[in-house]
CSV table of C-alpha atoms and ligand atoms in Angstrom, one decimal:
chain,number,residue,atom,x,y,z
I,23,UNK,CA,-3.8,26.0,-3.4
I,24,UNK,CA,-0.5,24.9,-2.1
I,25,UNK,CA,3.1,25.6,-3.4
I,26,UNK,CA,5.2,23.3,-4.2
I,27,UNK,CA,8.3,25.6,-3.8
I,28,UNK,CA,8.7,23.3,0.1
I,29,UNK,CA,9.9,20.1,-2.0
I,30,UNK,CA,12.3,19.4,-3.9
I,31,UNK,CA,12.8,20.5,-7.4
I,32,UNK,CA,13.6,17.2,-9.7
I,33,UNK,CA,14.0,17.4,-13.1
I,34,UNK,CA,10.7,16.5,-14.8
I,35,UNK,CA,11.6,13.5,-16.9
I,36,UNK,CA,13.1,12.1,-14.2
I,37,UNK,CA,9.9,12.5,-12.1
I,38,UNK,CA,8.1,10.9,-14.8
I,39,UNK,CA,10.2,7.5,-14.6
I,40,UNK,CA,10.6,7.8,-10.9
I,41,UNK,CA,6.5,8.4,-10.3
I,42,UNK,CA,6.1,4.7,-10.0
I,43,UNK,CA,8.2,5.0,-6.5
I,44,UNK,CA,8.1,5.9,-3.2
I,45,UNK,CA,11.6,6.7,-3.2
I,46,UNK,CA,11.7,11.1,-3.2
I,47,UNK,CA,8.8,10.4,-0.7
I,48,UNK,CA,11.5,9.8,2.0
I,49,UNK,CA,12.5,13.3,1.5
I,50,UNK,CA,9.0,15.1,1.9
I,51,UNK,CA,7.6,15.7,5.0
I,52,UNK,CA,4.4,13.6,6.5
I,53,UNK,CA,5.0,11.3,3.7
I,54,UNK,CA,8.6,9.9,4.8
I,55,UNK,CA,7.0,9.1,8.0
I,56,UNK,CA,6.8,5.3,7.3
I,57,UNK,CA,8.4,3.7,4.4
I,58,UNK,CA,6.2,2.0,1.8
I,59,UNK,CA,8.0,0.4,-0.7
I,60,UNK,CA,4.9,0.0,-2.6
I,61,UNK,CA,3.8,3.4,-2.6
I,62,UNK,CA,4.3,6.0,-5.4
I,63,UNK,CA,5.8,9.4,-5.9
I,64,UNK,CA,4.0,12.1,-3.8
I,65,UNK,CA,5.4,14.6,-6.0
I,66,UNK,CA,3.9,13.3,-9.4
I,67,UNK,CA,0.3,12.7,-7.4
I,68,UNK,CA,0.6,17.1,-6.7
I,69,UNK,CA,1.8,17.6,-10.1
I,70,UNK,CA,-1.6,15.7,-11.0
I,71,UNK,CA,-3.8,17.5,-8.9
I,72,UNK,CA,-2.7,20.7,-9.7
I,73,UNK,CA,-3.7,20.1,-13.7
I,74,UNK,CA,-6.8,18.6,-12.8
I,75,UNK,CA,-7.4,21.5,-10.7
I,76,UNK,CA,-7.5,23.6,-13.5
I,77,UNK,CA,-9.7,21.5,-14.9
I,78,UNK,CA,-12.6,22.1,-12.7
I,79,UNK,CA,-11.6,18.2,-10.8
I,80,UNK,CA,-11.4,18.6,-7.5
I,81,UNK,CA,-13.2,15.2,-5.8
I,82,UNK,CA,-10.6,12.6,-5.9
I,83,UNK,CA,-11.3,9.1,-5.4
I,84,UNK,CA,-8.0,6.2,-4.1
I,85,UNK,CA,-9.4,2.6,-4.1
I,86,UNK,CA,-6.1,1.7,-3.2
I,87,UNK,CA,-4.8,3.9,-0.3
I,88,UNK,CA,-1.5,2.4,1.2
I,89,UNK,CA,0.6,4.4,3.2
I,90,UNK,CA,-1.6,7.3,2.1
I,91,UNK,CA,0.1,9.3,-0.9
I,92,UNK,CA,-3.0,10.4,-2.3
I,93,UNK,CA,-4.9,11.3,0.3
I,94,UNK,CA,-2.2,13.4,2.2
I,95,UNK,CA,-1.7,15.3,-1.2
I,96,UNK,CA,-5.6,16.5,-1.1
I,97,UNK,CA,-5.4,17.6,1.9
I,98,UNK,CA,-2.4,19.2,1.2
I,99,UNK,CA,-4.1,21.1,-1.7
I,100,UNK,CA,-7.7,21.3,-0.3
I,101,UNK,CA,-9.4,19.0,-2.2
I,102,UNK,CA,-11.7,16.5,-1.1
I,103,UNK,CA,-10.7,12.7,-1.4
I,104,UNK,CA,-11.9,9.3,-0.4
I,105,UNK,CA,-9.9,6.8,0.2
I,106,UNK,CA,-10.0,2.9,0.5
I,107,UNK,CA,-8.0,0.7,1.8
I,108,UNK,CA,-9.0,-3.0,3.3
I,109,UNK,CA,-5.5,-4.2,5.1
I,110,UNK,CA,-6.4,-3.1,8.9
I,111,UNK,CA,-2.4,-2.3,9.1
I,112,UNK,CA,-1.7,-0.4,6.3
I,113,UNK,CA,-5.1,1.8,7.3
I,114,UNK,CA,-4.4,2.5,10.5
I,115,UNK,CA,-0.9,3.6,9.6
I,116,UNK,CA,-2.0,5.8,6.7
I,117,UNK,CA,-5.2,7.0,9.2
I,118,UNK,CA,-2.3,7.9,11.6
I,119,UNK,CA,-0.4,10.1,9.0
I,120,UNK,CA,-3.6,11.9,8.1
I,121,UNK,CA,-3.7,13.4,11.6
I,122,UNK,CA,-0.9,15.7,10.9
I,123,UNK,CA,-3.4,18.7,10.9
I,124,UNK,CA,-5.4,17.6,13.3
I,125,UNK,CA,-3.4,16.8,16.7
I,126,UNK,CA,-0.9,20.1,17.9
I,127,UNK,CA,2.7,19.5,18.1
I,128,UNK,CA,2.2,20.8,22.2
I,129,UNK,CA,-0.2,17.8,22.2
I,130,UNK,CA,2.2,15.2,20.9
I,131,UNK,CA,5.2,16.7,22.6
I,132,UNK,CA,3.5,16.5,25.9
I,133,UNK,CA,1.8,12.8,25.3
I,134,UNK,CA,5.2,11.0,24.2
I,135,UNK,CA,7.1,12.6,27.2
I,136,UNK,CA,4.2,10.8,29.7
I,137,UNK,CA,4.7,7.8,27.3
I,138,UNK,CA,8.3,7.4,27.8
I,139,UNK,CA,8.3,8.2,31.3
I,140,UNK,CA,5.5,5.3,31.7
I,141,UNK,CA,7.6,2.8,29.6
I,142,UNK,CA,10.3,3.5,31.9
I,143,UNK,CA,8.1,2.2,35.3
I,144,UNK,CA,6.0,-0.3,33.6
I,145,UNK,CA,6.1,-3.8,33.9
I,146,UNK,CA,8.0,-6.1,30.8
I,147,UNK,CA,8.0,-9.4,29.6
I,148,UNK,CA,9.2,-11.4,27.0
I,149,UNK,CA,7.7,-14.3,27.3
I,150,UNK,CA,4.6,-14.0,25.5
I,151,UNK,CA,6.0,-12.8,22.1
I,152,UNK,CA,5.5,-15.5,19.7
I,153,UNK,CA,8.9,-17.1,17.8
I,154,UNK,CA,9.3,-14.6,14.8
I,155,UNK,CA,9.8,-12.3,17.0
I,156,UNK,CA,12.1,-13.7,19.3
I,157,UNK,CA,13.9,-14.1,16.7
I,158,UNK,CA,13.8,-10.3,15.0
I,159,UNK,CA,14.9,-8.8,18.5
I,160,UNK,CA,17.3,-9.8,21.0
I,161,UNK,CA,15.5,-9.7,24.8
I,162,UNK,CA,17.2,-6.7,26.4
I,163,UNK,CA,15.6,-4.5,22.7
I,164,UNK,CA,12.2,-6.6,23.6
I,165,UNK,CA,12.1,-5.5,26.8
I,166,UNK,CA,12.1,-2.1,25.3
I,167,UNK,CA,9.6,-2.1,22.8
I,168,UNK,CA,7.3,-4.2,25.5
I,169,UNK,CA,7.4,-1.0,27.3
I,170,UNK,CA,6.4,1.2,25.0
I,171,UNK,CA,4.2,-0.6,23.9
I,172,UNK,CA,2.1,-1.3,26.7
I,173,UNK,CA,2.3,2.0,27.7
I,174,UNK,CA,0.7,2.8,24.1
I,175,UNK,CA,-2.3,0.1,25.5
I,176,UNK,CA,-2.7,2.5,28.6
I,177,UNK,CA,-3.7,5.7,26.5
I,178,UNK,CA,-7.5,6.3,26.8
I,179,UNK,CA,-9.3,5.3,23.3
I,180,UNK,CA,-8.9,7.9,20.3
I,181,UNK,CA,-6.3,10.2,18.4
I,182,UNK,CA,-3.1,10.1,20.4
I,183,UNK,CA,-3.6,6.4,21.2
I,184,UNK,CA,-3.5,5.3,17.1
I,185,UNK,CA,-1.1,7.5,16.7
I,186,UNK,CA,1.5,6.5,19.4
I,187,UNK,CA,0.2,3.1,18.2
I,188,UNK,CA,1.7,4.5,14.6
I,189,UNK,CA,4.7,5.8,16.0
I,190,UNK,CA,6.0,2.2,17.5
I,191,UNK,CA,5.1,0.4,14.5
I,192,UNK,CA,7.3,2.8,12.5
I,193,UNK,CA,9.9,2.0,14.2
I,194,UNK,CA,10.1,-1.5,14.9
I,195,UNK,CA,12.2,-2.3,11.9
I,196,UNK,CA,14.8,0.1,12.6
I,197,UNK,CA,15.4,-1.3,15.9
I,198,UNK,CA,15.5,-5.4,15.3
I,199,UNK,CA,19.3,-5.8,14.4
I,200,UNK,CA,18.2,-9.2,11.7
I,201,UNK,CA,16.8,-8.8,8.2
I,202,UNK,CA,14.2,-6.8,8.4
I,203,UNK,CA,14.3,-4.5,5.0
I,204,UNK,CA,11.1,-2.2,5.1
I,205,UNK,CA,8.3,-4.3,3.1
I,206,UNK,CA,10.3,-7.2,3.0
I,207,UNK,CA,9.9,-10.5,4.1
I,208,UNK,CA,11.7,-10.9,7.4
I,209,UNK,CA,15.1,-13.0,7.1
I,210,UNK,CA,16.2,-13.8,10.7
I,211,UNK,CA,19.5,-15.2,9.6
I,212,UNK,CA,20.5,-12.3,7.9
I,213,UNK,CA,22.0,-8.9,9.8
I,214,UNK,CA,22.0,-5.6,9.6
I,215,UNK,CA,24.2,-2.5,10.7
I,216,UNK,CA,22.3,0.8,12.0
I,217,UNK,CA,20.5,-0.9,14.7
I,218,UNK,CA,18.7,1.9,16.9
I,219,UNK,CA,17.7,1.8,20.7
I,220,UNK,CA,14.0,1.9,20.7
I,221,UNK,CA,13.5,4.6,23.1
I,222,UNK,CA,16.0,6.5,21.0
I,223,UNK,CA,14.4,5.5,17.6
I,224,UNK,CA,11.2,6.7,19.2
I,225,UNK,CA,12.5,10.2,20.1
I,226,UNK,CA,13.9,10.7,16.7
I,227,UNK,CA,10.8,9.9,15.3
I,228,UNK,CA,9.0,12.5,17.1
I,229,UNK,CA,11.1,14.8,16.6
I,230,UNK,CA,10.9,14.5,13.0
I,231,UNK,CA,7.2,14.1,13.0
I,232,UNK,CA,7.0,17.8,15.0
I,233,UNK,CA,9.5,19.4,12.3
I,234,UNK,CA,7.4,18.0,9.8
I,235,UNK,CA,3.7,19.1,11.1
I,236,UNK,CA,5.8,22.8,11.9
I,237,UNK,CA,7.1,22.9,8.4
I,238,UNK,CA,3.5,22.2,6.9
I,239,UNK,CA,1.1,23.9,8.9
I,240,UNK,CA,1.6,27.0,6.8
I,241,UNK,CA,-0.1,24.9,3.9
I,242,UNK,CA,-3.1,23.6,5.0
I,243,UNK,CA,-6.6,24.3,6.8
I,244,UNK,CA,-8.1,21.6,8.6
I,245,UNK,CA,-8.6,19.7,5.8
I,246,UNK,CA,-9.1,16.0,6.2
I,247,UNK,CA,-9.4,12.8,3.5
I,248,UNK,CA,-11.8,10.9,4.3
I,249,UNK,CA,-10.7,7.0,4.2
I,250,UNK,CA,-12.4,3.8,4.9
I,251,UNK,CA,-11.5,0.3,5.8
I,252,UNK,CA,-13.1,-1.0,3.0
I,253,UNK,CA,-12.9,-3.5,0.3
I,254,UNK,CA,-12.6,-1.7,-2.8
I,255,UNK,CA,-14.4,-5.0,-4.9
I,256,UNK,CA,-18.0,-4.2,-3.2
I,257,UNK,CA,-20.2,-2.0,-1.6
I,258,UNK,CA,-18.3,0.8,-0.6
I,259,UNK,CA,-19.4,4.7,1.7
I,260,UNK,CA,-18.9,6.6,-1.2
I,261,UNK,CA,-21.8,8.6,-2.5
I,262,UNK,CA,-22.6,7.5,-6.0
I,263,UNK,CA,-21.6,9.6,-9.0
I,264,UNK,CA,-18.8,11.5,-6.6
I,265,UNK,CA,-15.4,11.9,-7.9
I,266,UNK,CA,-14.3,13.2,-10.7
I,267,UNK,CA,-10.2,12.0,-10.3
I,268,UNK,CA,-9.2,8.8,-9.2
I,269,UNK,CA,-5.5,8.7,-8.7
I,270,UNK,CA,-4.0,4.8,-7.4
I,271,UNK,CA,-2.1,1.9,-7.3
I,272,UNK,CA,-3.4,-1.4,-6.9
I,273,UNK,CA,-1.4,-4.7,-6.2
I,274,UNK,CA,0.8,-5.9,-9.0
I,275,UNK,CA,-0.1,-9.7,-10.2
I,276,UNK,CA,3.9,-10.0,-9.3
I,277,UNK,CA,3.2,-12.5,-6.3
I,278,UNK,CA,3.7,-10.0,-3.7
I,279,UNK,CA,2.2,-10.6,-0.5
I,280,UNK,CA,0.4,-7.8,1.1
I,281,UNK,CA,-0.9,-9.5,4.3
I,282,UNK,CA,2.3,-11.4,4.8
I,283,UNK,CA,4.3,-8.1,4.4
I,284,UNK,CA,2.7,-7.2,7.6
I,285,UNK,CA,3.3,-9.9,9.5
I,286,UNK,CA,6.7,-8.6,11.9
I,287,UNK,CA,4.0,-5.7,12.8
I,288,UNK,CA,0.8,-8.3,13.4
I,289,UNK,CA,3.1,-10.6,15.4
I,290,UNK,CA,4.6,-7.8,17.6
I,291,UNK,CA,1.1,-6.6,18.5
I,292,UNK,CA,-0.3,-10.1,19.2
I,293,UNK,CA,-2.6,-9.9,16.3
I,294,UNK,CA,-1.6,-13.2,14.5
I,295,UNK,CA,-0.4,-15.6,15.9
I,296,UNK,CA,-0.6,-18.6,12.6
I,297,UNK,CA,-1.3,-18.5,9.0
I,298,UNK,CA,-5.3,-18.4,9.9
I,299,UNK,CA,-4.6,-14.8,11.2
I,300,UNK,CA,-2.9,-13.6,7.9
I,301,UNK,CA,-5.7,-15.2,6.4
I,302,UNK,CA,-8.4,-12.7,8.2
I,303,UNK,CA,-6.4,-10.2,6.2
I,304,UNK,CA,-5.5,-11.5,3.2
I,305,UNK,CA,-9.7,-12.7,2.6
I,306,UNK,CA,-10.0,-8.4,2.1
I,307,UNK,CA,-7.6,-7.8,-0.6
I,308,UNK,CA,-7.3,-7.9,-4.4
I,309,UNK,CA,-5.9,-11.6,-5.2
I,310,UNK,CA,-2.6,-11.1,-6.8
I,311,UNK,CA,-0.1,-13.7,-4.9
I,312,UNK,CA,-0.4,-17.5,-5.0
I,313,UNK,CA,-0.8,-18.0,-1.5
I,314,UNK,CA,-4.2,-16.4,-1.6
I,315,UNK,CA,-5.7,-18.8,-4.0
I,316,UNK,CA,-4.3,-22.0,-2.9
I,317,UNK,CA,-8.4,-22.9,-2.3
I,318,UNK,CA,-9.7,-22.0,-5.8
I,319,UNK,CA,-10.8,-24.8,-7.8
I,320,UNK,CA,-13.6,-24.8,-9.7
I,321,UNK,CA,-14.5,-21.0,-9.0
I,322,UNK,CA,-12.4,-19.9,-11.5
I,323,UNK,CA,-14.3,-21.4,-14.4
I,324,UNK,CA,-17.5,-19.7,-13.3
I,325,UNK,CA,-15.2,-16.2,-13.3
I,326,UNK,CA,-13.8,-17.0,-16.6
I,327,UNK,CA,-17.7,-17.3,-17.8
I,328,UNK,CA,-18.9,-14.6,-16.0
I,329,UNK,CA,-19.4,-11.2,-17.8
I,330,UNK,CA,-16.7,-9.3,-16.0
I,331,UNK,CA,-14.7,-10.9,-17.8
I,332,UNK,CA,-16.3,-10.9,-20.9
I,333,UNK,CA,-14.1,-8.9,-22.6
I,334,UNK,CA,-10.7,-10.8,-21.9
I,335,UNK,CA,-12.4,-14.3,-22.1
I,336,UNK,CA,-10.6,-16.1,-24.6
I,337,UNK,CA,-7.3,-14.7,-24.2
I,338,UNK,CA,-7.2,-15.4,-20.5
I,339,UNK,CA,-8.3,-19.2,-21.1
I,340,UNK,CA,-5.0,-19.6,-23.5
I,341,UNK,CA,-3.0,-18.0,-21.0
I,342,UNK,CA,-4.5,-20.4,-17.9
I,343,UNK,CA,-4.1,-23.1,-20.1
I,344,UNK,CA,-0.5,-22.4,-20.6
I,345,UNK,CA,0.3,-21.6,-17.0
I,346,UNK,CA,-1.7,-24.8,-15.7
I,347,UNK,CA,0.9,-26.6,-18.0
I,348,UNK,CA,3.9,-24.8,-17.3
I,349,UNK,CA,3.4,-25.3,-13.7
I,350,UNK,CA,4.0,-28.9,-14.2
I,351,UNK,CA,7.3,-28.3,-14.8
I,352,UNK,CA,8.3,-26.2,-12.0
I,353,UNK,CA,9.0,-27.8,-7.9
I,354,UNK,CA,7.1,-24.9,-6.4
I,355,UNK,CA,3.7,-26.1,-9.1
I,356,UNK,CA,3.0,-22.5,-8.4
I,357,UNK,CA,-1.1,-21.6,-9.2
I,358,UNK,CA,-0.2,-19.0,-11.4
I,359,UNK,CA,-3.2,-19.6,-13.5
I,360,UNK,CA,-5.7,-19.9,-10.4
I,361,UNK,CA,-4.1,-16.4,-9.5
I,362,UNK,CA,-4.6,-14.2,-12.9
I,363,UNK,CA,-8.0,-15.2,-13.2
I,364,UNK,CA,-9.0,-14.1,-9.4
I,365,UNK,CA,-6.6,-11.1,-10.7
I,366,UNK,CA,-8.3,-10.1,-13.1
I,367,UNK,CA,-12.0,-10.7,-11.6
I,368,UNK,CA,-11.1,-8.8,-9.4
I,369,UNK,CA,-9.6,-5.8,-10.4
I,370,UNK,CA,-12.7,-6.1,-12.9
I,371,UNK,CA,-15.1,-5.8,-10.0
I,372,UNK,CA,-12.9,-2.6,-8.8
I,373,UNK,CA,-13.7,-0.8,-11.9
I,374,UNK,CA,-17.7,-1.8,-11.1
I,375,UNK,CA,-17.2,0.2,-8.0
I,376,UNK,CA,-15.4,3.5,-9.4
I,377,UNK,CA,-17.8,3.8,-12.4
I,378,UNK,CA,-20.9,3.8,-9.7
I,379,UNK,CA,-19.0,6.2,-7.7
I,380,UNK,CA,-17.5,8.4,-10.0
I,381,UNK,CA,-19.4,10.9,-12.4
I,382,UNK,CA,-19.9,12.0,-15.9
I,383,UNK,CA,-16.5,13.7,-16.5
I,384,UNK,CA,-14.4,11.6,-14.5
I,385,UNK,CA,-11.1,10.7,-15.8
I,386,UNK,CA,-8.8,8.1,-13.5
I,387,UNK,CA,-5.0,6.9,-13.5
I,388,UNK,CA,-3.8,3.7,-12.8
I,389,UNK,CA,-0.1,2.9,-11.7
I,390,UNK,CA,0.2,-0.5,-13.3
I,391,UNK,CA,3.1,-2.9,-14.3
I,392,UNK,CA,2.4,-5.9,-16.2
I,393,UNK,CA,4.0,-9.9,-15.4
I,394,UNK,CA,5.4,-13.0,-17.0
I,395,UNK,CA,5.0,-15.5,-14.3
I,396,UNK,CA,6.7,-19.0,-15.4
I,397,UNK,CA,7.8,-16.3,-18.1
I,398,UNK,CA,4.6,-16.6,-19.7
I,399,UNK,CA,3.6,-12.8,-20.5
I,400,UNK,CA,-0.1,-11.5,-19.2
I,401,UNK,CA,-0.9,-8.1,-21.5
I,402,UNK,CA,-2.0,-6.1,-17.9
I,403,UNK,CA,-2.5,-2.6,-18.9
I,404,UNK,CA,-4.3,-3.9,-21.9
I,405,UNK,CA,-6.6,-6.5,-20.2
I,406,UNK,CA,-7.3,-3.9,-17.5
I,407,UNK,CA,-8.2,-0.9,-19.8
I,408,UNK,CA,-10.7,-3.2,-21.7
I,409,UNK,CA,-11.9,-4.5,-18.4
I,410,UNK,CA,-12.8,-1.0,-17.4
I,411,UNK,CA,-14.5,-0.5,-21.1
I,412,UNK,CA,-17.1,-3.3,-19.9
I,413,UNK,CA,-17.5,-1.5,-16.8
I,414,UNK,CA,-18.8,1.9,-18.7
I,415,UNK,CA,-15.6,3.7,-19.2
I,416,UNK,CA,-15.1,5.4,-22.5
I,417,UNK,CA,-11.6,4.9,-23.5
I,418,UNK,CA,-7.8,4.0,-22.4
I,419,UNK,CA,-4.5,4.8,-23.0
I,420,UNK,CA,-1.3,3.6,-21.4
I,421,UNK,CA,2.0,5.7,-21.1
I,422,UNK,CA,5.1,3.8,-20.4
I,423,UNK,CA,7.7,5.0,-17.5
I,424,UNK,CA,10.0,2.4,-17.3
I,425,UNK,CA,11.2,-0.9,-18.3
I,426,UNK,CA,11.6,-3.8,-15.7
I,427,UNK,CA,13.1,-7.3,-15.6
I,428,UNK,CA,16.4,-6.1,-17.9
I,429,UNK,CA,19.0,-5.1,-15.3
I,430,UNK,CA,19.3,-8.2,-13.1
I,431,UNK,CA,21.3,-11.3,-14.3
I,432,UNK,CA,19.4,-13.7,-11.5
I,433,UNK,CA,16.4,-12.5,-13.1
I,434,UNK,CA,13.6,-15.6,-12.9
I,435,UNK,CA,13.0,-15.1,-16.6
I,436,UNK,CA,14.3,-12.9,-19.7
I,437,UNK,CA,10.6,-11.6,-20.6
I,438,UNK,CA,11.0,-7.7,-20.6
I,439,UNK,CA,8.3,-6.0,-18.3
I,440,UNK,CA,7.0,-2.3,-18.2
I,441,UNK,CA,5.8,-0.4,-15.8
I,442,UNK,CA,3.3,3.2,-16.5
I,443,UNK,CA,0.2,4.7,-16.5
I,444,UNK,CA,-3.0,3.5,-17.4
I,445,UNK,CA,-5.4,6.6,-18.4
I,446,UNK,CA,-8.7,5.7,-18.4
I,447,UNK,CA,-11.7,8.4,-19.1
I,448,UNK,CA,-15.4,8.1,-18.9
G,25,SAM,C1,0.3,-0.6,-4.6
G,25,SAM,S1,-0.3,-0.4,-3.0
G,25,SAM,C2,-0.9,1.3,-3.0
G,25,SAM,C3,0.2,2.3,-2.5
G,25,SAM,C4,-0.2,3.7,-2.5
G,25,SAM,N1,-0.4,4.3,-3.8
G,25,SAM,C5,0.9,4.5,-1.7
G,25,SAM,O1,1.5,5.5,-2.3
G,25,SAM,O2,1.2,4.2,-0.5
G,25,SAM,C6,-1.9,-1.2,-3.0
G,25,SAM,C7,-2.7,-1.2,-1.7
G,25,SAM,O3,-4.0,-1.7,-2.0
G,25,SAM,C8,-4.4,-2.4,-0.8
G,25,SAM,N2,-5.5,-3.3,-1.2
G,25,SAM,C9,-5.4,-4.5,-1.8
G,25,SAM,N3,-6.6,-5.0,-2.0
G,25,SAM,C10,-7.5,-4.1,-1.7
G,25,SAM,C11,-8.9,-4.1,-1.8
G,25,SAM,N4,-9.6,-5.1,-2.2
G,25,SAM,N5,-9.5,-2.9,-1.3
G,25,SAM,C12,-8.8,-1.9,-0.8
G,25,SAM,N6,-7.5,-1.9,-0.7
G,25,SAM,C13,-6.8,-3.0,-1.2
G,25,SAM,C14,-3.1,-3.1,-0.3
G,25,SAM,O4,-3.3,-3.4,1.1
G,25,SAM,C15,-2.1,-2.0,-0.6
G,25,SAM,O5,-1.8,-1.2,0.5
């Protein structure tokens, strides 16, 4: 098993309330690679692992994979783990961290030296970048990132390719001098100060990449998670009755956008182009924004009716009723109550897939945080631990961390949220 004694030490009740955040991930190596806001604490998922460890759990199960937490932490303790994850971005980029054990620092050294000397002869352009980015990056920084990233397109299909492929996408939001917060939606009009060069953000990547993969390769045989580009509501490659942990974090039903999140990345490799691309996306993930339910209509009464939800039925018609009316009131008419029903389905059709997957003694934690959109408060921990009651789990518990909505005085609404840990055992 792994040590610990590589990471920081943080004082354990401060863990606890800062588990829910990627934050101390920046510090930890392989992790801080890219910076996903939505990610949790790496440190709390080893924390986990090593109890359940002792207690004879070692096949560990992320429906929700993101940047990768979990997985990176079984392979860092030798434990098996499958992951899922259905956004093509965020998979590749979590794929690409997963190499750490499996592509040589000589090998990486070597390839980015013959991709920068490449960049430097090759042919650039512009002109074929659509208007979002234009905007994010002035030409002469275009030019740059062109290069490098058609000399990524050169590499031969396989390992170093994704991963170079990894490394530019990392970078791109260090190097656009406009708003372009990690995980945030791009504000063109807005500026920022620490503006890199990308060939120079590109070195400094590798280099810390290399210290990191040197500083870990003490810990760790060739250990590998194994994650899939799959939608986490259906049929999914995991043999049945297999895990006996699952440790994630799926969307919030806060509105956030995980396709459109991506789009600086999808734009600057020519992979959407219009809202129809984000669309191609946004059809594989949980519902849990507006946008993706703009279309729903009467599906929502047949997944009110149908025995998913069976067990939240009539509270989830007062609250749709309440949101369908509240909406009136608002400019934006936002579909709120299209959105918690789809939610909720399908989060409901999540637990359907873990309990077919996952065996006897099987215990799982959710990361969870509930919402009040229009102010009107949805019970989420509670609705989702019953939810995964009809699905054949035993029992639930939730364990608060922290409280949200109370600091900000431009806060939409005054309804105190909570943000913890749903325990659920089979
Ligand atoms: C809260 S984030 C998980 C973050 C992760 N714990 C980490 O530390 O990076 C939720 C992730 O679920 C993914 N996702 C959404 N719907 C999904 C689905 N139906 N199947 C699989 N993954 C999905 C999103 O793309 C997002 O990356």
């Amino acid at each position: 098993m792994i040590e610990l004694s590589l990471f920081p030490e943080l004082d354990s009740e401060l863990q606890d309330k800062k588990s829910s955040t990627f934050e101390d991930n920046m510090k930890l190596p392989i992790h801080r690679w890219y910076r996903y806001t939505a990610g949790f604490s790496a440190t709390w998922v080893a924390k986990i692992i090593e109890e359940e460890i002792l207690n004879g759990r070692t096949r560990i199960i992320d429906p929700f994979v993101g940047s990768g937490t979990v997985a990176l932490e079984s392979t860092m303790h030798e434990v098996e783990a499958f992951g899922l994850e259905s956004n093509p971005y965020v998979f590749k980029i979590a794929s690409a961290k997963l190499l750490w054990n499996h592509i040589s620092i000589t090998k990486i050294q070597q390839a980015s030296r013959q991709l920068i000397q490449r960049a430097k002869e090759i042919d650039t352009s512009v002109e074929n970048y659509p208007l979002i980015i234009r905007k994010c990056f002035p030409d002469e920084t275009l030019l740059r990132l062109d290069a490098l990233k058609n000399a990524c397109l050169e590499i031969e299909e396989g390992d170093i390719k994704n991963f170079f492929w990894f490394v530019i996408t990392s970078i791109l939001r260090s190097t656009s001098p406009v708003g372009t917060a990690q995980w945030q939606y791009i504000q063109p009009n807005k500026s920022k100060a620490n503006v890199l060069d990308p060939f120079a953000a590109f070195e400094k990547k590798i280099i810390e990449i290399c210290s990191d993969i040197r500083k870990c390769s003490l810990r760790s045989s060739n250990h590998k998670a194994l994650i899939l580009q799959q939608d986490a509501r259906g049929e999914v490659d995991i043999p049945d009755n297999w895990g006996d942990l699952v440790i994630t974090s799926p969307p919030y039903a806060n509105n956030y956008d995980y396709a459109d999140a991506m789009r600086l990345e999808m734009s600057f490799w020519g992979d959407i182009e219009n809202y129809k691309g984000l669309k191609n996306v946004s059809r594989h993930l949980v519902r849990a924004c507006t946008q993706h339910v703009s279309r729903l209509k009467n599906d929502v009464f047949d997944m009110m009716e149908s025995s998913l939800l069976e067990p939240i039925k009539e509270e989830l018609r007062i609250k749709f009723d309440l949101l369908d009316n509240e909406r009136k009131n608002h400019g934006g008419k936002k579909n709120y109550h299209l959105m918690i029903v789809a939610y909720f389905y399908d989060l409901a059709q999540v637990f359907n897939t873990l309990s077919k997957k996952t065996s006897e003694k099987c215990k799982m934690c959710f990361v969870v945080g509930d919402s009040a959109p229009y102010g009107i408060y949805i019970p989420v921990d509670e609705w989702l631990g019953k939810l995964a009651l009809n699905s054949g789990f035993k029992s639930f518990s939730f364990e608060k961390l922290r409280d949200r909505n109370i600091k900000w005085k431009n806060r939409k609404h005054r309804v105190p949220l909570k943000e913890g840990r749903l325990w659920i055992n089979k």
